Coordinates of N, CA and C in Angstrom, one line a residue:
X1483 N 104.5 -61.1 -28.9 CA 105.7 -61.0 -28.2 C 105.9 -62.3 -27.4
X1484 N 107.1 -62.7 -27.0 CA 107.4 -64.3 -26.6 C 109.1 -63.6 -26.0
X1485 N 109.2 -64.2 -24.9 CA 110.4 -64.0 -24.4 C 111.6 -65.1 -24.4
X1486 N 112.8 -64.6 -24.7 CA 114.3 -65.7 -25.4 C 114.9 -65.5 -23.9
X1487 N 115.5 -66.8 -23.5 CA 116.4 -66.2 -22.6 C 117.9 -65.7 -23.1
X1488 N 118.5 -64.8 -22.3 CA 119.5 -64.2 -23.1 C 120.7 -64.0 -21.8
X1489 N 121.8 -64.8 -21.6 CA 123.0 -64.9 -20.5 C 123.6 -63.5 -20.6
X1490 N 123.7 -62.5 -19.4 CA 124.5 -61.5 -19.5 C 125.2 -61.7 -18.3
X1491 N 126.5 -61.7 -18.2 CA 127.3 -61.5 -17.0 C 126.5 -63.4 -16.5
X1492 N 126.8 -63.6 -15.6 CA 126.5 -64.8 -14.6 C 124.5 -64.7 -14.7
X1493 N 124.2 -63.9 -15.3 CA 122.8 -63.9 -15.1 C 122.0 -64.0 -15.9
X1494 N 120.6 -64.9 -16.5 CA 120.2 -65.7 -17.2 C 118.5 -64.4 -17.3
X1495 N 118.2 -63.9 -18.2 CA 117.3 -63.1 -18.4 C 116.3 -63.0 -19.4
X1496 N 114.8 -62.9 -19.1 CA 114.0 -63.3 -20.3 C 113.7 -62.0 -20.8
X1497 N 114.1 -61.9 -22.0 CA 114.0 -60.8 -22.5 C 113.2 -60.8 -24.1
X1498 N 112.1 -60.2 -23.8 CA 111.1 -60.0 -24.9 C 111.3 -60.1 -26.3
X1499 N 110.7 -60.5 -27.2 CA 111.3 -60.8 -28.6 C 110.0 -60.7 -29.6
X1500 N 109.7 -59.7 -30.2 CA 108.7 -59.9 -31.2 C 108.8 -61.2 -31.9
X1501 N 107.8 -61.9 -32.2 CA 107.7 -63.3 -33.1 C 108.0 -63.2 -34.3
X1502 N 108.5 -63.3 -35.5 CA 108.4 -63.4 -36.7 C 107.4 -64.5 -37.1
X1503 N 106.7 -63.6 -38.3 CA 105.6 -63.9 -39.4 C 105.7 -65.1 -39.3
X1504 N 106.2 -66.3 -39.7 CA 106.0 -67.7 -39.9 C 105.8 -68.4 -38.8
X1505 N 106.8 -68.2 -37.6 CA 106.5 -68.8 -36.0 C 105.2 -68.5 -35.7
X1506 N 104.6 -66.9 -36.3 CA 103.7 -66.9 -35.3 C 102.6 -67.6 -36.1
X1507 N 102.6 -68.0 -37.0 CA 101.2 -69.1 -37.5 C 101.7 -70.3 -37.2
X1508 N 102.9 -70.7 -37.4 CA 103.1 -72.5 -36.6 C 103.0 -72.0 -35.2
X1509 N 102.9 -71.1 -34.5 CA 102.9 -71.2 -32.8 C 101.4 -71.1 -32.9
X1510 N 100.4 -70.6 -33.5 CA 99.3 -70.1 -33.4 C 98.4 -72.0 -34.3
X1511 N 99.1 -72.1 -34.9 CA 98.4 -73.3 -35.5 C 98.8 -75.0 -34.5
X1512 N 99.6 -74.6 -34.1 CA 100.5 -75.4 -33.3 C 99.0 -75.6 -31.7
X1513 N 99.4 -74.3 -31.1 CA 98.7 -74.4 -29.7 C 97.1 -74.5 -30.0
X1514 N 96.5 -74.7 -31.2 CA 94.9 -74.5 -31.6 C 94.4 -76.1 -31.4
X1515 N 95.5 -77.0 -32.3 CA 95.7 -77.9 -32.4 C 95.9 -78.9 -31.0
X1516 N 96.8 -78.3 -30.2 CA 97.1 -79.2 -28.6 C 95.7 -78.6 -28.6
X1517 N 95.5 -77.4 -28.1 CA 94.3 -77.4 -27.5 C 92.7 -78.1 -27.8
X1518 N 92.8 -78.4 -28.8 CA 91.4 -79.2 -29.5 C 92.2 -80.8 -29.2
X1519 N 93.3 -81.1 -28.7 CA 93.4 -82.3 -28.5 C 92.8 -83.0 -27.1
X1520 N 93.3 -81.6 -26.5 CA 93.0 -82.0 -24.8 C 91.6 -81.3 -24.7
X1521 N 90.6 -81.3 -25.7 CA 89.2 -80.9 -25.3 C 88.4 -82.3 -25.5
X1522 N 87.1 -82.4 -24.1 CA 86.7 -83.9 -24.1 C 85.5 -83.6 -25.2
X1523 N 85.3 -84.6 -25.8 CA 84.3 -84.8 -27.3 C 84.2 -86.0 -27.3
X1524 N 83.5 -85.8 -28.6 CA 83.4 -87.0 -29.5 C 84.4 -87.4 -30.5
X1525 N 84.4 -86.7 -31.5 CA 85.7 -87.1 -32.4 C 86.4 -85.4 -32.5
X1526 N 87.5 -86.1 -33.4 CA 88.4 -84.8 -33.3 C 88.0 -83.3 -34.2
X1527 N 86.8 -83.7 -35.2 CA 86.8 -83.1 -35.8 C 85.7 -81.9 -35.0
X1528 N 85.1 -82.6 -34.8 CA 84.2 -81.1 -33.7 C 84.7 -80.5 -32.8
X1529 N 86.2 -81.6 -32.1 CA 86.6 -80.6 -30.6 C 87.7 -79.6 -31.6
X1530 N 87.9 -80.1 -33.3 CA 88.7 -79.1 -33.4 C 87.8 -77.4 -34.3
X1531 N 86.6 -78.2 -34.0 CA 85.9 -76.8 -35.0 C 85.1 -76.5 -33.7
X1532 N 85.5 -76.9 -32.5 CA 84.9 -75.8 -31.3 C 85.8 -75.1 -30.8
X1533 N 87.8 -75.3 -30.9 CA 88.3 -74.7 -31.0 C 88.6 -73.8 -31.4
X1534 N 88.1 -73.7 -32.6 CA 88.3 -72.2 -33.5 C 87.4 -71.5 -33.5
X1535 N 86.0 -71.9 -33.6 CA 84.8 -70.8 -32.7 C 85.3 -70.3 -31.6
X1536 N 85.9 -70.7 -30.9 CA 86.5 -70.7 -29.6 C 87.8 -69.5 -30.0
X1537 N 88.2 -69.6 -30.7 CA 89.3 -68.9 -30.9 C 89.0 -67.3 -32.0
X1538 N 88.1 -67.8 -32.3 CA 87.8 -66.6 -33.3 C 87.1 -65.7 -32.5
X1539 N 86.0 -66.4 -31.1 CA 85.5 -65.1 -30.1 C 86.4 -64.9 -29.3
X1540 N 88.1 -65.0 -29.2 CA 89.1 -64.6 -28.1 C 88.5 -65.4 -26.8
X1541 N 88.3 -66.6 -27.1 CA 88.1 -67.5 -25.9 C 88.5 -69.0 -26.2
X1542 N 89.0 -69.7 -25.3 CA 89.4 -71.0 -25.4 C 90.7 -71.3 -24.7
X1543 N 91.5 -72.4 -24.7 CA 93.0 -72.8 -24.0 C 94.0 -71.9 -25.3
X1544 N 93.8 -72.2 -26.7 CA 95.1 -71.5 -27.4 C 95.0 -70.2 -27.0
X1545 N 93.8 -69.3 -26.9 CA 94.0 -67.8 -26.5 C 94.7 -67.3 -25.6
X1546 N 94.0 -68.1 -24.3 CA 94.8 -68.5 -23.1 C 96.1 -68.4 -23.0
X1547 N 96.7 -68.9 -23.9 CA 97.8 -69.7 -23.7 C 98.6 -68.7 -24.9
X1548 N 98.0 -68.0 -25.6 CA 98.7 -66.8 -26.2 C 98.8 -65.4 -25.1
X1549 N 97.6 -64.9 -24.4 CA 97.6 -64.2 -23.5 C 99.1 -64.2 -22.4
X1550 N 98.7 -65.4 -21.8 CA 99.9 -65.8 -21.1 C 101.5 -65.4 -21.7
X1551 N 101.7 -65.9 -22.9 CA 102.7 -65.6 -23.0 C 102.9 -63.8 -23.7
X1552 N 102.2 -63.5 -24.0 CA 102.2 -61.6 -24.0 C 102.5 -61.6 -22.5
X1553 N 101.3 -61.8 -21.5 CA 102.0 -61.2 -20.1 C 103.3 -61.4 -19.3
X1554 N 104.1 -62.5 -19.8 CA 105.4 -62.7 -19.7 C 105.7 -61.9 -20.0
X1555 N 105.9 -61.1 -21.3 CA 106.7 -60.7 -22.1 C 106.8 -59.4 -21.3
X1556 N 105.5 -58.6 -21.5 CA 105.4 -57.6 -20.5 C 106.0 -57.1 -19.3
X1557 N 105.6 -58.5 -18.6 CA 106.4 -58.4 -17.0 C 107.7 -58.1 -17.6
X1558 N 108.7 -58.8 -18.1 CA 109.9 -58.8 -18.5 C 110.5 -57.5 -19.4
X1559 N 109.5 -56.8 -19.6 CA 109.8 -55.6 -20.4 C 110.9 -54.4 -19.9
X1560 N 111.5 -54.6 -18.6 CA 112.5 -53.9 -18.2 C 113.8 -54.3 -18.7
X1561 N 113.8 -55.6 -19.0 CA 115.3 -56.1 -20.3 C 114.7 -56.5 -21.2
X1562 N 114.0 -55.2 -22.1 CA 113.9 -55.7 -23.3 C 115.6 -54.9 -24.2
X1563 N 116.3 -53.8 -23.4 CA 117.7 -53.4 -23.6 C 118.5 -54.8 -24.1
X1564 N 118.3 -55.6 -23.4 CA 119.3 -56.7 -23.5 C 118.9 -57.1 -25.3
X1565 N 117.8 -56.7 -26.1 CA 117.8 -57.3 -27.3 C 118.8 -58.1 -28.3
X1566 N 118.7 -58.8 -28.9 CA 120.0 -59.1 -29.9 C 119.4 -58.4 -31.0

């Protein structure tokens, strides 16, 4: 889940949006990738295969940083009505 904002009346509201299938592998390959950038190493290829160890035990910044945006979604779950 990932929240859109959506204008009703004068008022600007984040309202929940299930991801579709393709976003959520470029969002998920996308944030694996930032995150093995901004990890300190040696070369890129180990901070990006400690990434995904990292991500395969539900631990690391992409997890993080998927969590996060579930709990958005959540909080915001009282205009999920406003859907398109």
């Amino acid at each position: 889940m990932e929240v859109k904002p959506r204008r009703v009346g004068g008022a600007t509201y984040q309202v929940p949006m299930e991801v579709p299938t393709e976003r959520r592998i470029s969002l998920a390959s996308r944030w694996i990738l930032q995150a093995a950038q901004s990890r300190s190493g040696k070369s890129f290829s180990e901070k990006l295969a400690a990434e995904l160890m990292d991500a395969a035990n539900n631990a690391g910044s992409a997890i993080r940083k998927r969590e996060e945006t579930h709990k958005m979604a959540e909080a915001n779950r009282a205009f999920s009505h406003y859907r398109v």
